[in-house]
Coordinates of C-alpha atoms and ligand atoms in Angstrom, one line a residue:
X1 CA 9.2 -5.3 9.0
X2 CA 7.1 -6.1 12.1
X3 CA 4.5 -8.8 11.7
X4 CA 1.7 -6.5 12.9
X5 CA 2.6 -3.8 10.3
X6 CA 2.7 -6.4 7.5
X7 CA -0.6 -7.9 8.7
X8 CA -2.3 -4.5 8.8
X9 CA -1.0 -3.5 5.4
X10 CA -2.2 -6.8 3.9
X11 CA -5.7 -5.9 5.1
X12 CA -5.5 -2.8 2.9
X13 CA -3.3 -3.9 0.0
X14 CA -5.0 -7.2 -0.8
X15 CA -2.4 -10.0 -1.2
X16 CA -4.5 -11.7 -4.0
X17 CA -3.9 -8.8 -6.4
X18 CA -1.3 -6.7 -4.6
X19 CA -3.6 -3.8 -5.1
X20 CA -5.9 -1.5 -3.1
X21 CA -9.0 0.6 -3.6
X22 CA -8.9 3.1 -0.8
X23 CA -12.0 5.2 -0.4
X24 CA -11.1 8.7 0.9
X25 CA -13.8 10.5 2.7
X26 CA -11.6 12.5 5.1
X27 CA -12.3 15.9 3.4
X28 CA -14.3 17.3 6.3
X29 CA -11.1 17.9 8.4
X30 CA -10.3 20.9 6.2
X31 CA -13.2 21.3 3.9
X32 CA -16.2 20.9 6.2
X33 CA -19.4 19.4 4.6
X34 CA -17.9 18.6 1.2
X35 CA -20.3 18.2 -1.7
X36 CA -21.4 14.5 -1.7
X37 CA -20.5 14.0 2.0
X38 CA -23.0 16.2 3.7
X39 CA -24.6 13.0 5.1
X40 CA -21.4 11.0 5.1
X41 CA -22.9 7.8 6.5
X42 CA -25.6 7.6 3.8
X43 CA -23.0 8.4 1.1
X44 CA -20.5 5.9 2.2
X45 CA -22.6 2.9 3.2
X46 CA -23.4 1.6 -0.3
X47 CA -19.8 2.0 -1.3
X48 CA -18.3 0.0 1.5
X49 CA -18.6 -3.4 -0.2
X50 CA -16.3 -2.2 -3.0
X51 CA -13.7 -0.5 -0.9
X52 CA -10.6 -2.1 0.6
X53 CA -10.2 0.5 3.3
X54 CA -12.0 3.7 4.4
X55 CA -9.9 6.7 4.9
X56 CA -11.5 9.3 7.2
X57 CA -11.2 11.3 10.4
X58 CA -11.9 10.1 13.9
X59 CA -15.0 12.3 14.1
X60 CA -16.4 11.0 10.8
X61 CA -15.8 7.4 12.0
X62 CA -17.5 7.9 15.3
X63 CA -20.5 10.0 14.1
X64 CA -21.2 8.3 10.7
X65 CA -19.9 4.8 10.6
X66 CA -21.5 1.7 12.2
X67 CA -18.8 0.1 14.4
X68 CA -20.0 -3.3 13.3
X69 CA -18.9 -2.7 9.7
X70 CA -16.1 -5.0 8.5
X71 CA -13.6 -2.6 6.8
X72 CA -10.1 -1.6 7.7
X73 CA -9.7 2.0 8.7
X74 CA -7.1 4.4 7.5
X75 CA -7.3 7.2 10.0
X76 CA -6.5 10.7 9.1
X77 CA -4.2 12.0 11.9
X78 CA -2.9 15.3 10.5
X79 CA -4.7 18.6 10.1
X80 CA -4.9 22.0 11.8
X81 CA -5.7 24.3 8.9
X82 CA -8.9 24.9 6.9
X83 CA -9.4 25.6 3.2
X84 CA -9.9 29.2 4.2
X85 CA -6.4 29.5 5.6
X86 CA -3.6 30.9 3.4
X87 CA -1.3 28.4 5.1
X88 CA -3.5 25.5 4.1
X89 CA -1.8 22.1 4.7
X90 CA 0.5 23.5 7.4
X91 CA -0.5 20.4 9.4
X92 CA 0.3 18.9 12.7
X93 CA -0.9 15.8 14.6
X94 CA -4.6 16.0 15.4
X95 CA -5.2 12.5 16.8
X96 CA -3.3 10.6 19.5
X97 CA -2.0 7.1 18.8
X98 CA -4.1 6.0 21.8
X99 CA -7.3 7.2 20.1
X100 CA -6.2 5.6 16.8
X101 CA -5.8 2.3 18.6
X102 CA -9.2 2.7 20.4
X103 CA -10.7 3.1 16.9
X104 CA -8.9 0.0 15.7
X105 CA -7.1 1.9 12.9
X106 CA -5.3 -0.3 10.5
X107 CA -3.2 2.6 9.2
X108 CA -2.6 6.2 10.1
X109 CA -2.5 9.0 7.4
X110 CA -0.5 12.2 7.7
X111 CA 0.2 14.9 5.1
X112 CA 3.6 16.4 4.6
X113 CA 4.1 19.6 2.6
X114 CA 7.5 19.5 0.8
X115 CA 8.9 22.7 -0.6
X116 CA 6.7 25.0 1.4
X117 CA 7.9 27.5 4.0
X118 CA 6.7 25.3 6.9
X119 CA 7.8 21.9 5.4
X120 CA 10.0 21.3 8.5
X121 CA 7.0 21.4 10.9
X122 CA 5.0 18.9 8.8
X123 CA 8.0 16.5 8.4
X124 CA 9.1 16.5 12.0
X125 CA 5.5 15.9 13.2
X126 CA 5.1 13.1 10.6
X127 CA 8.2 11.3 11.9
X128 CA 6.9 11.5 15.5
X129 CA 3.6 10.0 14.3
X130 CA 5.5 7.2 12.4
X131 CA 7.5 6.3 15.5
X132 CA 4.4 6.2 17.7
X133 CA 2.4 4.2 15.2
X134 CA 5.3 1.8 14.5
X135 CA 5.7 1.1 18.2
X136 CA 2.1 -0.4 18.1
X137 CA 2.6 -2.2 14.8
X138 CA 0.5 0.3 12.9
X139 CA 1.6 1.4 9.4
X140 CA 1.7 5.0 8.3
X141 CA 0.5 6.4 5.0
X142 CA 2.3 9.6 4.0
X143 CA 0.2 12.0 1.9
X144 CA 2.5 14.2 -0.3
X145 CA 0.3 17.2 -0.2
X146 CA 0.6 19.9 -2.8
X147 CA 0.3 23.6 -1.8
X148 CA -1.5 26.1 -4.0
X149 CA 1.7 27.5 -5.6
X150 CA 3.5 24.2 -6.1
X151 CA 4.2 22.5 -9.4
X152 CA 2.7 19.1 -9.9
X153 CA 5.2 17.2 -11.9
X154 CA 7.1 13.9 -11.7
X155 CA 10.2 15.5 -10.4
X156 CA 8.4 17.1 -7.4
X157 CA 6.2 14.0 -6.7
X158 CA 9.2 11.7 -6.9
X159 CA 11.1 13.9 -4.5
X160 CA 8.2 14.2 -2.0
X161 CA 7.3 10.5 -2.3
X162 CA 10.9 9.3 -1.8
X163 CA 11.2 11.6 1.2
X164 CA 8.0 10.2 2.7
X165 CA 9.3 6.7 2.4
X166 CA 12.8 7.5 3.8
X167 CA 11.2 9.3 6.7
X168 CA 9.3 6.1 7.6
X169 CA 6.1 5.8 5.6
X170 CA 4.8 2.4 4.7
X171 CA 2.5 3.6 1.9
X172 CA 2.7 6.8 -0.1
X173 CA -0.3 8.7 -1.4
X174 CA 0.5 11.2 -4.1
X175 CA -0.9 12.8 -7.3
X176 CA -0.8 11.2 -10.7
X177 CA 1.4 13.2 -13.1
X178 CA 2.9 12.6 -16.5
X179 CA 6.0 10.4 -16.2
X180 CA 4.6 8.7 -13.1
X181 CA 6.9 5.7 -13.6
X182 CA 9.7 7.8 -12.2
X183 CA 7.7 8.4 -9.0
X184 CA 7.0 4.7 -8.5
X185 CA 10.4 3.4 -9.6
X186 CA 12.3 5.7 -7.1
X187 CA 10.0 5.0 -4.2
X188 CA 10.8 1.9 -2.1
X189 CA 7.2 1.5 -0.7
X190 CA 3.8 1.0 -2.4
X191 CA 2.3 4.1 -4.0
X192 CA -1.4 5.0 -4.4
X193 CA -2.8 8.0 -6.2
X194 CA -5.2 10.6 -4.9
X195 CA -8.1 11.4 -7.1
X196 CA -8.0 15.2 -6.8
X197 CA -10.8 17.5 -7.9
X198 CA -13.8 16.0 -9.7
X199 CA -13.2 15.3 -13.4
X200 CA -15.4 13.4 -15.9
X201 CA -15.8 9.8 -15.0
X202 CA -14.0 8.6 -18.2
X203 CA -11.0 10.7 -17.4
X204 CA -10.9 9.6 -13.8
X205 CA -10.9 6.0 -14.9
X206 CA -8.1 6.7 -17.4
X207 CA -6.1 8.3 -14.7
X208 CA -6.5 5.3 -12.4
X209 CA -5.6 3.0 -15.3
X210 CA -2.5 5.0 -16.2
X211 CA -1.4 5.1 -12.6
X212 CA -1.7 1.3 -12.3
X213 CA 0.1 0.8 -15.6
X214 CA 2.9 3.0 -14.2
X215 CA 3.3 0.8 -11.2
X216 CA 0.9 2.3 -8.5
X217 CA -0.7 -0.3 -6.3
X218 CA -4.0 1.5 -6.3
X219 CA -6.0 4.6 -5.6
X220 CA -7.0 6.5 -2.5
X221 CA -9.8 8.3 -4.3
X222 CA -12.5 10.5 -2.9
X223 CA -14.3 13.1 -4.9
X224 CA -14.1 11.2 -8.2
X225 CA -16.0 8.4 -6.6
X226 CA -18.5 10.1 -4.2
X227 CA -19.2 13.1 -6.5
X228 CA -19.6 10.8 -9.6
X229 CA -23.1 10.8 -11.2
X230 CA -23.4 7.3 -9.8
X231 CA -20.9 6.6 -7.0
X232 CA -21.8 2.9 -6.6
X233 CA -21.2 2.3 -10.3
X234 CA -18.0 4.4 -10.3
X235 CA -16.4 2.6 -7.4
X236 CA -17.0 -0.7 -9.1
X237 CA -15.5 0.6 -12.3
X238 CA -12.4 1.8 -10.4
X239 CA -12.2 -1.6 -8.7
X240 CA -12.1 -3.3 -12.1
X241 CA -9.2 -1.1 -13.2
X242 CA -7.3 -1.6 -9.9
X243 CA -7.8 -5.3 -9.2
X244 CA -8.6 -6.7 -12.6
X245 CA -6.4 -4.7 -14.9
X246 CA -9.4 -3.7 -17.0
X247 CA -8.6 -1.0 -19.7
X248 CA -9.9 2.5 -19.2
X249 CA -12.4 2.2 -22.0
X250 CA -13.8 -1.2 -20.7
X251 CA -14.0 0.3 -17.2
X252 CA -16.0 3.3 -18.6
X253 CA -18.4 0.9 -20.4
X254 CA -18.7 -1.1 -17.2
X255 CA -19.6 2.2 -15.4
X256 CA -22.2 3.1 -18.0
X257 CA -23.9 -0.3 -17.9
X258 CA -23.9 -0.5 -14.1
X259 CA -25.3 3.0 -14.0
X260 CA -28.1 1.9 -16.4
X261 CA -28.8 -1.3 -14.4
X262 CA -29.0 0.7 -11.1
X263 CA -31.3 3.2 -12.7
X264 CA -33.6 0.4 -14.0
X265 CA -33.9 -1.0 -10.5
X266 CA -34.4 2.3 -8.7
Ligands
5RP1 C1 -5.7 15.7 0.6 C2 -6.3 14.4 0.9 C3 -7.8 14.5 1.0 O1 -8.3 14.7 2.2 C4 -8.5 13.4 0.3 O2 -8.2 12.1 0.8 C5 -8.3 13.5 -1.2 O3 -9.1 12.7 -1.9 P1 -9.5 13.1 -3.4 O4 -8.5 14.1 -3.9 O5 -9.5 11.9 -4.2 O6 -10.9 13.7 -3.2 O7 -5.7 13.4 1.2 O8 -4.4 15.6 0.5

């Protein structure tokens, strides 16, 4: 693997723990002003000290994030459909490699939709992006997106994740499912999990814990952090699970005590 790609990956997946807390705030590219991100800059700013990378769109980066901030950027470069479109996730490339370089992206993220009618479009476009990014030493993260009618199970996630890796991804983002070991064991590149829709904090911490125990290198989590009752406490609890192997119960207790501490100082 090229030195530049390795170097950029090591800015995201921290060599000390081999793990990563990726903060996903890219939702606006298909969901518009998502709950919790209406004022994206204000929402993200207190979370940055606890994130290993920020995953977002070029617009969010330019409009809401101070360029002086010291955080690697995972740039969302696929899109093209909104949450209102029945063909949601029929995505193509929405950002050139030149613009990704201009924005100093450490990684580019692209969603493929395996098993849907238009899977071929998303896959071919993904491989074009991989080739362009690779020629500049930029790694690619493949999001194994799941369409509305698709089953979320280990067999499907393993298939989509392995495909993403064999098509050229350096990191896979997928969904946590029962039997997640199968997904990780059959995928030759590091795997992170998406958070998905907001669930209770305790459950989200357990999901992160179980994913790490199954071999994931981290999380690329959005709504379960920024929609938490206390996002700053939540990202620190997630961090404890990911980097310090803290149990789900201990992480939840940590969350509760941080929440109380923050409230006491408010
Ligand atoms: C969808 C995505 C999202 O844009 C986002 O990053 C997901 O984050 P979360 O589900 O944790 O809110 O990648 O495929």
